[in-house]
Coordinates of C-alpha atoms in Angstrom, one line a residue:
X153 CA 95.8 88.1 118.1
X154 CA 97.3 91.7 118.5
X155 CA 100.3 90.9 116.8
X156 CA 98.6 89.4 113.7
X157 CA 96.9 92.6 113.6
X158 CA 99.9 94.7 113.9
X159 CA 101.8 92.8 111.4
X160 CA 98.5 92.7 109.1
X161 CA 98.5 96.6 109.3
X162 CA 102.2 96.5 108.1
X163 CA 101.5 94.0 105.4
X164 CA 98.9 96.4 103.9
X165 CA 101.1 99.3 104.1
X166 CA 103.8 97.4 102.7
X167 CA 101.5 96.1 99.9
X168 CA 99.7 99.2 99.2
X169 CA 103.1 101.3 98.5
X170 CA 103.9 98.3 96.2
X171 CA 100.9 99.1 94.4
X172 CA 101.1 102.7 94.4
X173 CA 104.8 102.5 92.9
X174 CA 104.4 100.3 90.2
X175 CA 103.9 102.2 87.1
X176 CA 100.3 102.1 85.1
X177 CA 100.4 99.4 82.2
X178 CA 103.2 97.5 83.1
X179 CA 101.3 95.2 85.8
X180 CA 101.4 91.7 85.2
X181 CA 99.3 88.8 85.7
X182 CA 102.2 86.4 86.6
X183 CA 102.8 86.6 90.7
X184 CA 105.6 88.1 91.8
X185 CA 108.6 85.4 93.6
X186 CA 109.2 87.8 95.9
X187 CA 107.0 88.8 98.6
X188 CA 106.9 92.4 100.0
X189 CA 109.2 92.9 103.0
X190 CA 107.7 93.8 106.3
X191 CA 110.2 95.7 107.2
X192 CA 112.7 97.8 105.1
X193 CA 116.3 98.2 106.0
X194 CA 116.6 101.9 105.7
X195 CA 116.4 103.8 108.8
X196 CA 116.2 107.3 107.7
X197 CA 112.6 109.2 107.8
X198 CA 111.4 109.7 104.4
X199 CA 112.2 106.0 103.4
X200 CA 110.3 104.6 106.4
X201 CA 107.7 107.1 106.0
X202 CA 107.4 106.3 102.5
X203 CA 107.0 103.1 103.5
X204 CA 104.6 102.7 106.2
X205 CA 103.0 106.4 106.4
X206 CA 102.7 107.4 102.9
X207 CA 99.9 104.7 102.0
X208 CA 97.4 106.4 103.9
X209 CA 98.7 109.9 104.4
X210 CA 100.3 109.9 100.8
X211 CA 104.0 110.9 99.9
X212 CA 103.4 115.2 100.9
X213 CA 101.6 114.2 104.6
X214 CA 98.5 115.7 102.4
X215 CA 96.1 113.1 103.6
X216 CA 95.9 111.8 99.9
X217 CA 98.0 108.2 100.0
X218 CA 96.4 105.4 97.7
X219 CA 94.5 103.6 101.2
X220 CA 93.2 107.0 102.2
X221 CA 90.0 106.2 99.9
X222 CA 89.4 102.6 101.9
X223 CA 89.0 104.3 105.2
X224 CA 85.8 105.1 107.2
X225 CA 87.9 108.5 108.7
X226 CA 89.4 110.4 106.5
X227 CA 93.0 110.5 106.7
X228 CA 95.1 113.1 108.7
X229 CA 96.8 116.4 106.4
X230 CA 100.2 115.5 108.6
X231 CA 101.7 118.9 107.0
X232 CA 99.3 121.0 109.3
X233 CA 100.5 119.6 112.7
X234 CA 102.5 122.9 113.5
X235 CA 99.5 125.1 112.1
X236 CA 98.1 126.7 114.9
X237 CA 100.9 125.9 117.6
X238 CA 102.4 129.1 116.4
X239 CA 104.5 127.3 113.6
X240 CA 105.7 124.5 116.4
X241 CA 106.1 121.0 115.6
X242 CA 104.4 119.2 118.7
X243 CA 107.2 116.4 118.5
X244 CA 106.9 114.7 121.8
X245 CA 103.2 114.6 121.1
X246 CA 103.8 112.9 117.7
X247 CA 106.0 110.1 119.0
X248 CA 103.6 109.8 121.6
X249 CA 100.6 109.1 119.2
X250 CA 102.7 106.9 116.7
X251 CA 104.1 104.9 119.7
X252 CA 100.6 104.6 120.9
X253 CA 101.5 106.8 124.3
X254 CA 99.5 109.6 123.3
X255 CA 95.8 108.0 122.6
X256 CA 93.9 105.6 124.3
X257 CA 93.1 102.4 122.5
X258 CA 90.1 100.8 122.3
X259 CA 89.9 97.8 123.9
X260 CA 87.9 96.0 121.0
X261 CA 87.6 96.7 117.3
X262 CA 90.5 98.5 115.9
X263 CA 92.0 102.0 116.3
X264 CA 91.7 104.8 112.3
X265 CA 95.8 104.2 113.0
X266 CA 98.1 101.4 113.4
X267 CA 100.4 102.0 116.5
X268 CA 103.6 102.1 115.0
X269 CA 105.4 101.4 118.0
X270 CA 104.4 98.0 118.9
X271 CA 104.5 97.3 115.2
X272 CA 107.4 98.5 114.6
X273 CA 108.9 95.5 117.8
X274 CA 107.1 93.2 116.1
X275 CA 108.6 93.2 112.8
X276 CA 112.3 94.3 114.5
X277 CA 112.9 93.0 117.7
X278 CA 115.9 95.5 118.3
X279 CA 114.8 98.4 120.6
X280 CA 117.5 100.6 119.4
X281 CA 116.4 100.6 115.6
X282 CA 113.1 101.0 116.3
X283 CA 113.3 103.7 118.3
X284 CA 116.0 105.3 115.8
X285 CA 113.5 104.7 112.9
X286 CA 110.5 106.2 114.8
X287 CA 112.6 109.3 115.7
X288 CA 113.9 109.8 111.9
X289 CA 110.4 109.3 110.9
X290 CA 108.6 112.3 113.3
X291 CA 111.6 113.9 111.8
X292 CA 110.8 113.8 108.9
X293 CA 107.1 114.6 109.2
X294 CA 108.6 118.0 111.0
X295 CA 110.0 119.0 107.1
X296 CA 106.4 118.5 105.6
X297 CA 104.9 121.2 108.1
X298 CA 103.6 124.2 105.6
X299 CA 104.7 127.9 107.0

């Protein structure tokens, strides 16, 4: 059941950014052949935030993604995670909260995040890349911080 909803988070993210990228007036009523990927074969950070952050937390970190208007809580301004930490990026305690490390989860109902971790091994089995594309992608949020 936890894995459905993992890879139901994913499947929104992925279909959301679909949605968000396709250009105004040029939708169609015919369904596509191709169903969005899960997973994206890029590793680096912007293209896997792009792809699984930027929905909710739009393409800046700003809080503003397409999904952002759907949620009960409004969505986290990702560029002000070094405000107030003396211009520090709290990395460790990033990966911990996108890994799921650094916040409890509740134990029914569903957590204002997906934990990217676990969902990230669900859609890729291969430890290696998914830690990789977690790392590039707290990387990346560190280049969003505003000074």
């Amino acid at each position: 059941m936890k894995r459905i909803w993992m890879v139901g988070c994913a499947l929104l993210g992925a279909v959301a950014t679909a949605a968000a990228q396709t250009p105004r007036g040029t939708q169609t009523t015919q369904p596509s052949a191709v169903p969005p990927a899960l997973t994206i074969a890029s590793l680096t950070g912007q293209d896997t935030f792009d792809a699984y952050c930027a929905p909710c937390h739009g393409t800046s970190g700003a809080g503003n993604g397409p999904v952002a208007a759907s949620l009960k809580v409004p969505t986290a301004d990702l560029r002000r995670l070094a405000l107030g930490r003396a211009g520090v990026f709290p990395r460790a305690e990033v990966i911990a909260f996108v890994t799921g490390k650094g916040r409890a989860i509740a134990a029914h109902g569903t957590a204002d995040m997906p934990v990217w971790g676990p969902t990230f091994r669900a859609l890729d089995p291969n430890d290696v890349r998914v830690k990789v594309r977690i790392e590039n992608v707290v990387d990346y949020m560190q280049t969003l911080q505003l000074k």
